[in-house]
Short mmCIF file of N, CA and C in Angstrom, two decimals:
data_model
loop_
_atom_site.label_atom_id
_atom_site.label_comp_id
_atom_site.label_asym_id
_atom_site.label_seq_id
_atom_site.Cartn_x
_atom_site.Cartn_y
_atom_site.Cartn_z
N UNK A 867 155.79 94.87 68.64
CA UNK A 867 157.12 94.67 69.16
C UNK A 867 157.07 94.77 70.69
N UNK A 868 157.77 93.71 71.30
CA UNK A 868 157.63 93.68 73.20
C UNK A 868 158.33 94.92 73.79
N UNK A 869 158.03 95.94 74.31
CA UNK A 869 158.32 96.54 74.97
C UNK A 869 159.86 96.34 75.58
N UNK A 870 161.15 96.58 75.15
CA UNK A 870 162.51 96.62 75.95
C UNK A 870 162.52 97.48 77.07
N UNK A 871 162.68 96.40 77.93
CA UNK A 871 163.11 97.22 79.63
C UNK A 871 164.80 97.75 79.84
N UNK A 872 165.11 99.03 80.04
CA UNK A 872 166.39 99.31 79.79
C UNK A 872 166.84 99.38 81.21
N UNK A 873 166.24 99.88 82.06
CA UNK A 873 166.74 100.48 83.52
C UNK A 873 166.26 99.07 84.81
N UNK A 874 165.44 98.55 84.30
CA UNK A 874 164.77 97.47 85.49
C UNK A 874 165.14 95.90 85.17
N UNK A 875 164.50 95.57 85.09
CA UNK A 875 164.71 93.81 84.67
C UNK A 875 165.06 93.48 83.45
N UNK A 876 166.49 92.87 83.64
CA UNK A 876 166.89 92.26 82.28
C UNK A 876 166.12 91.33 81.60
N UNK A 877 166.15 91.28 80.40
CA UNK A 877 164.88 90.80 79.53
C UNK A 877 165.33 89.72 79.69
N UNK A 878 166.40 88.82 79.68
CA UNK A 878 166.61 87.67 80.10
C UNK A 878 166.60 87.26 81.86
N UNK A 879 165.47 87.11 82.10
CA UNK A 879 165.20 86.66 83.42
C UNK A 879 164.20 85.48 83.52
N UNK A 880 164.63 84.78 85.02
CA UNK A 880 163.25 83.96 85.42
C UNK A 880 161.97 84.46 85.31
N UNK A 881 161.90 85.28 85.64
CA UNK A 881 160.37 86.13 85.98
C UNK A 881 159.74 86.42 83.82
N UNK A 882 160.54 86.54 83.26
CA UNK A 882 160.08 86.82 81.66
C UNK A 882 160.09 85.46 81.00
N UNK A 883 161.12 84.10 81.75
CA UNK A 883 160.65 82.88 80.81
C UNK A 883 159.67 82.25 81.29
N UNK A 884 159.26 82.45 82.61
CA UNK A 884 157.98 81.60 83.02
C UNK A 884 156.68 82.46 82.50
N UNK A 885 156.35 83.99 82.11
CA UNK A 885 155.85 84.19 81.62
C UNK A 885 155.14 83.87 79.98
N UNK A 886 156.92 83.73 79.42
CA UNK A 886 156.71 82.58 78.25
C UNK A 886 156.13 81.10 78.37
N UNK A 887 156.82 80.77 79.21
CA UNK A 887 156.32 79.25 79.64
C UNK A 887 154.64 79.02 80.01
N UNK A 888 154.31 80.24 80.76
CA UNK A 888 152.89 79.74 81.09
C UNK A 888 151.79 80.03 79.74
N UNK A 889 152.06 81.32 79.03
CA UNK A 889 151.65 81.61 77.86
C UNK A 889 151.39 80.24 77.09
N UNK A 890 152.87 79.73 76.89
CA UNK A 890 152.02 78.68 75.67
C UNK A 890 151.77 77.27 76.28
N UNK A 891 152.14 76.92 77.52
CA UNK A 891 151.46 75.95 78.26
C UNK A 891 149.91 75.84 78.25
N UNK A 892 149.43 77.18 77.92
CA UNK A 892 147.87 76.84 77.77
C UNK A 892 147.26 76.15 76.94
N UNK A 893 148.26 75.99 75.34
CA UNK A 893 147.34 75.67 74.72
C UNK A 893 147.57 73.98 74.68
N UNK A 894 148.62 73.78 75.75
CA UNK A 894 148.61 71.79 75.86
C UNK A 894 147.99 71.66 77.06
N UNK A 895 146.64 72.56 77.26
CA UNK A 895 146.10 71.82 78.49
C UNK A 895 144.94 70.46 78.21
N UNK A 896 144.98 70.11 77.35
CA UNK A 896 144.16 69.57 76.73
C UNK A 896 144.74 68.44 76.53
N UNK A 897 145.91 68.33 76.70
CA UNK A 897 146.60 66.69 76.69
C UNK A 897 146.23 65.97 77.80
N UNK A 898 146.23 64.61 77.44
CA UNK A 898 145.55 64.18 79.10
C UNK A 898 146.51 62.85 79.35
N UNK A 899 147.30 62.43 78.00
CA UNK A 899 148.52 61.19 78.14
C UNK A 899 149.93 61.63 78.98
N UNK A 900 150.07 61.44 80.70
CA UNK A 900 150.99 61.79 80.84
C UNK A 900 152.44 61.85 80.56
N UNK A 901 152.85 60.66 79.86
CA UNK A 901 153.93 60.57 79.22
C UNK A 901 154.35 62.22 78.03
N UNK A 902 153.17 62.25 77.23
CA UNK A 902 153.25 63.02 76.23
C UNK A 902 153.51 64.91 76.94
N UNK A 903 152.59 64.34 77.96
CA UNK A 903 152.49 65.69 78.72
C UNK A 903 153.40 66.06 79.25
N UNK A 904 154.56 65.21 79.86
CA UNK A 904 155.76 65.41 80.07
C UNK A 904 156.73 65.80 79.55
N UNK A 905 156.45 65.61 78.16
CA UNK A 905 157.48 65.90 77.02
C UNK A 905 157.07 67.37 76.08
N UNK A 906 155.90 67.49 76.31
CA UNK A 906 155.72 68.67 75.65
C UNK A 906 156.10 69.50 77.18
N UNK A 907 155.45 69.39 78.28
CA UNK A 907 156.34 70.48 79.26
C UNK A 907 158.02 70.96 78.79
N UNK A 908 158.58 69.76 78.85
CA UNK A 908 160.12 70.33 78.27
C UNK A 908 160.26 70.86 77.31
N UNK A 909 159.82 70.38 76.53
CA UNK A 909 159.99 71.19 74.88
C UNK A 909 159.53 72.81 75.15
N UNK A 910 158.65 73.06 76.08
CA UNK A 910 157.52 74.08 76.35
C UNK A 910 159.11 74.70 77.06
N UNK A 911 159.34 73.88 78.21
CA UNK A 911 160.60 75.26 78.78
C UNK A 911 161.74 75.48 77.85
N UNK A 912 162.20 74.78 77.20
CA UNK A 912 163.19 74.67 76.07
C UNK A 912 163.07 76.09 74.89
N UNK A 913 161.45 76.10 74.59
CA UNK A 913 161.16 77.24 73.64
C UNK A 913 161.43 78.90 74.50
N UNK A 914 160.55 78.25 75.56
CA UNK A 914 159.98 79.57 76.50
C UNK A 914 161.41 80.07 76.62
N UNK A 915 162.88 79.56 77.31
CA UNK A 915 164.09 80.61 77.15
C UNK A 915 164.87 81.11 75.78
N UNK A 916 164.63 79.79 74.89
CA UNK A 916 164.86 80.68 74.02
C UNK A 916 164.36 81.33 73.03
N UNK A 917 163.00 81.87 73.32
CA UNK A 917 162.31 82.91 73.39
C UNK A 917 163.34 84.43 73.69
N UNK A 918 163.20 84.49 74.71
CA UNK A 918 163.53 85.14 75.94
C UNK A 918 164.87 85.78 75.81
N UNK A 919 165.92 84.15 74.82
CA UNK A 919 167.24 85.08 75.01
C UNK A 919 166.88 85.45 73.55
N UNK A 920 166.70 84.90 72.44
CA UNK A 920 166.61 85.71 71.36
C UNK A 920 166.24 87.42 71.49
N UNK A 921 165.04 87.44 72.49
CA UNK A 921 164.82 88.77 72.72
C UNK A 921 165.49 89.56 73.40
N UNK A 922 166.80 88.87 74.31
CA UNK A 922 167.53 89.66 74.98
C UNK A 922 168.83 90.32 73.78
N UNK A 923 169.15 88.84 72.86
CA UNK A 923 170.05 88.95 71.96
C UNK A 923 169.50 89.97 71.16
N UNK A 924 168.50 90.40 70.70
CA UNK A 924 167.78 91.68 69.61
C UNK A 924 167.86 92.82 70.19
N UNK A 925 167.59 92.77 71.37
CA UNK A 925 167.87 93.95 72.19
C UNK A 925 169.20 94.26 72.14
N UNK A 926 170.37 93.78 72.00
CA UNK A 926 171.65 93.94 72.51
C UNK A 926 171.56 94.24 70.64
N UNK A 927 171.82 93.87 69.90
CA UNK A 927 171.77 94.53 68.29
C UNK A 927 171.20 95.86 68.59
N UNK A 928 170.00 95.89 68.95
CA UNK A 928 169.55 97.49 68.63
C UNK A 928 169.91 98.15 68.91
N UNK A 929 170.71 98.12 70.73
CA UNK A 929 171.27 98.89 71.36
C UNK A 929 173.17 99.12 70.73
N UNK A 930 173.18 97.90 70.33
CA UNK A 930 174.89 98.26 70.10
C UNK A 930 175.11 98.00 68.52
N UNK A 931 174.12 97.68 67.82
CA UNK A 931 174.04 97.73 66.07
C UNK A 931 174.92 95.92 66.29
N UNK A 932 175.34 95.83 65.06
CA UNK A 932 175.19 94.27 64.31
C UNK A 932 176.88 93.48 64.12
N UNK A 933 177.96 95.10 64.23
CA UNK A 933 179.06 95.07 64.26
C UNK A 933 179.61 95.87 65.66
N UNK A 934 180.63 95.81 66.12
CA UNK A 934 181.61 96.20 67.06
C UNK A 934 183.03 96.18 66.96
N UNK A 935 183.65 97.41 67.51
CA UNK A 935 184.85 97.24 67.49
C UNK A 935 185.71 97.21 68.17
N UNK A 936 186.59 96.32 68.03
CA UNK A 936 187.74 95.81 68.96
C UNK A 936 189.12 96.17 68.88
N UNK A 937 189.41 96.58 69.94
CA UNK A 937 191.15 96.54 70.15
C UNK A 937 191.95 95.83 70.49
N UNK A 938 192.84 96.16 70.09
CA UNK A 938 193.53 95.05 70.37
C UNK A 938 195.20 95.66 69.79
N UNK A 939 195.67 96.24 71.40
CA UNK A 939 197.21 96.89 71.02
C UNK A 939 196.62 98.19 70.39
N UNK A 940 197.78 98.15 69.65
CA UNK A 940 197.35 100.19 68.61
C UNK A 940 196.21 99.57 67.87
N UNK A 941 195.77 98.09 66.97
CA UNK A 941 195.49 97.61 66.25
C UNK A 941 193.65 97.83 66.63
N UNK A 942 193.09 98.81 65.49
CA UNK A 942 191.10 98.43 65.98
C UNK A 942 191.11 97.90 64.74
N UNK A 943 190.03 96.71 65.09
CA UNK A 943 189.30 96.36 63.50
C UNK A 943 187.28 95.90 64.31
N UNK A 944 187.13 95.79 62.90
CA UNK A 944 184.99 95.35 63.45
C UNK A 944 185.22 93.82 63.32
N UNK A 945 184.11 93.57 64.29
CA UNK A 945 184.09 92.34 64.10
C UNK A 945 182.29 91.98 64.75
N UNK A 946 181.82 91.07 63.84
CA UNK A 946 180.49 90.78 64.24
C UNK A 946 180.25 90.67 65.65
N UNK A 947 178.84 91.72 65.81
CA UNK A 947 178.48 91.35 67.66
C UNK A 947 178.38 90.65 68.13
N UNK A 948 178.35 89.36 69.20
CA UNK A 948 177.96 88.21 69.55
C UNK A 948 176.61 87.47 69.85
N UNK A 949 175.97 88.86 69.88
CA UNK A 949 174.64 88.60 69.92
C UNK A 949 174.08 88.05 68.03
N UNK A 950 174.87 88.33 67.60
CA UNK A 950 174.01 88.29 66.23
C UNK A 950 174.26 86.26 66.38
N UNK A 951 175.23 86.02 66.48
CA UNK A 951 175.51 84.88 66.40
C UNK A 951 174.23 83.67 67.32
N UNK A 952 174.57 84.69 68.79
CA UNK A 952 173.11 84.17 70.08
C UNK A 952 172.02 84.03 69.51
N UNK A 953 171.66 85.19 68.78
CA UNK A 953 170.16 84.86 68.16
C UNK A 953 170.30 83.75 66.90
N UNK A 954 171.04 84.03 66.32
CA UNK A 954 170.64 83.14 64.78
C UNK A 954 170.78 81.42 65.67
N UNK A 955 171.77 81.07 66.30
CA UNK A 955 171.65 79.90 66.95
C UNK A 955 170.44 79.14 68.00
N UNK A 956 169.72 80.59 68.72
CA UNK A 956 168.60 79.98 68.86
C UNK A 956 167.23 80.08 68.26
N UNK A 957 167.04 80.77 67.17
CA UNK A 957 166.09 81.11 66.37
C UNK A 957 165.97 79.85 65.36
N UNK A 958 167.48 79.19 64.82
CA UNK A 958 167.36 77.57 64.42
C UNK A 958 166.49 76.52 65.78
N UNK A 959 167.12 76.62 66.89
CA UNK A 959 166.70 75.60 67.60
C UNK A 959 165.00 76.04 67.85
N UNK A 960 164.76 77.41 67.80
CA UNK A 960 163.22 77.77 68.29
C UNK A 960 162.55 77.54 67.61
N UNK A 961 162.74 77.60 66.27
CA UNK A 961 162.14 77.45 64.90
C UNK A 961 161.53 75.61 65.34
N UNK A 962 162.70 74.86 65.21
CA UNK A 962 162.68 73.51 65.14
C UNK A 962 161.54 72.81 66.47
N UNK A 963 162.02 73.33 67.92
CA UNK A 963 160.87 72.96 68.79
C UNK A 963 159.65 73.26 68.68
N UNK A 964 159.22 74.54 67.70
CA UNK A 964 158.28 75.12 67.70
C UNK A 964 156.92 74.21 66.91
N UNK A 965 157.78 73.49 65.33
CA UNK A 965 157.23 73.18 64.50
C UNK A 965 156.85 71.33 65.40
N UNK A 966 157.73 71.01 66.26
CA UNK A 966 157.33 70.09 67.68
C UNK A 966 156.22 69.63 68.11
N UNK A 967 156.49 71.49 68.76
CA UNK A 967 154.84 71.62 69.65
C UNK A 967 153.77 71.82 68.96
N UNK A 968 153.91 71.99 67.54
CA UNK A 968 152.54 72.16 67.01
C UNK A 968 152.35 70.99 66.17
N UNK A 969 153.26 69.90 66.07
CA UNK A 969 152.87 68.67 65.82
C UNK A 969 151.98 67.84 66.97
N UNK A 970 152.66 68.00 68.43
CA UNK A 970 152.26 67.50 69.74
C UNK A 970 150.61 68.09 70.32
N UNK A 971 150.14 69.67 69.63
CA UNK A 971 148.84 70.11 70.00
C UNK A 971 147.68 69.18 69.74
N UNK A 972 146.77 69.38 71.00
CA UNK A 972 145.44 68.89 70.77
C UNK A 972 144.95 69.16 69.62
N UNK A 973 144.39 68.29 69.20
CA UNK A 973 143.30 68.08 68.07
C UNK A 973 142.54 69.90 68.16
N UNK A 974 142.15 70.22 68.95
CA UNK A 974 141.08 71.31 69.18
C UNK A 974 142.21 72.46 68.45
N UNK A 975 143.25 72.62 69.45
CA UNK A 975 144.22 73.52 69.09
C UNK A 975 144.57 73.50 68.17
N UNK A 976 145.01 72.39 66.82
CA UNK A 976 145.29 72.22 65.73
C UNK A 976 144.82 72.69 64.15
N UNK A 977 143.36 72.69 64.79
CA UNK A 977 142.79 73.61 63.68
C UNK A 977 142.55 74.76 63.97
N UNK A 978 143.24 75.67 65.02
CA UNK A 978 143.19 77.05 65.24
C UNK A 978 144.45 77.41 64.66
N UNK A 979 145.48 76.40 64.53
CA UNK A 979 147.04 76.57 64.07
C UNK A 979 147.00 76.45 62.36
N UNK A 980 145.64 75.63 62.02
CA UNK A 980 145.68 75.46 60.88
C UNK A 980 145.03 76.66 59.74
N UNK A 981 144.09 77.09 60.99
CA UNK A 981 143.26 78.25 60.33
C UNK A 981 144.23 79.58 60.09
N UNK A 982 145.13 79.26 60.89
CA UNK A 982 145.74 80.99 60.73
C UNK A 982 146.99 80.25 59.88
N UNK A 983 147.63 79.47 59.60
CA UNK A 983 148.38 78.50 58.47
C UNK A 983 148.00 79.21 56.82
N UNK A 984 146.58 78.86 57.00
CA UNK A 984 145.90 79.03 55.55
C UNK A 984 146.25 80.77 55.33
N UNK A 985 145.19 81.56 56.55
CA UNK A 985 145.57 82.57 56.15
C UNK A 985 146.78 82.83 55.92
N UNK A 986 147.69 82.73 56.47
CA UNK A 986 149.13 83.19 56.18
C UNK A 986 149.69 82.90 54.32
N UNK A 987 149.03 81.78 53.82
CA UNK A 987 149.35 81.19 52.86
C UNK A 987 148.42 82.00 51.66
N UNK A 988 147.58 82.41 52.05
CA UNK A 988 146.41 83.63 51.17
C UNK A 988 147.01 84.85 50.78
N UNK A 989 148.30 84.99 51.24
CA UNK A 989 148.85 86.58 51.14
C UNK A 989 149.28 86.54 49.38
#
């Protein structure tokens, strides 16, 4: 589990999605069609934030749980956190670019995606 920063840098920052971004930019260094290479870059920044906010959105659950409550006049009632909503909306879209970029990987990279595929499927 990534380490939550509580007092210093919000987990949603520039400085934490380019860290994402350069992470998995490595493994399309191996593309050499610039067109293609262009398009996996975007897809690549597209994942890398929402990465980033999902992890900001999990953080905000742990810290404030899954429900909250609101006032409103004399009137309190709960009502789902907003983060729960943040994450499940980009965890669809991350899911979807993800399965993307590992259509778009080099040949080389592909059977390192495939090897740990199988294992996963051995359980």
């Amino acid at each position: 589990m990534p380490e939550m920063k509580k007092d210093t840098e919000p987990i949603l920052s520039d400085k934490n999605i380019g860290k994402e971004f350069r992470k998995i930019k490595k493994m399309f260094a191996g593309i050499e069609d610039e067109n293609k290479k262009e398009l996996v870059v975007k897809i690549i920044e597209e994942v890398a934030f929402q990465k980033v906010a999902m992890q900001a959105a999990r953080q905000e659950m742990i810290e404030n749980g899954l429900q909250t409550e609101t006032k409103n006049a004399s009137q309190k009632f709960i009502k789902e956190n907003p983060a729960v909503a943040t994450y499940d909306r980009y965890a669809r879209s991350y899911t979807s670019n993800m399965k993307q970029l590992i259509e778009l990987l080099p040949p080389k990279e592909k059977k390192t995606v495939s090897k740990l595929a199988a294992l996963r499927d051995e359980d």
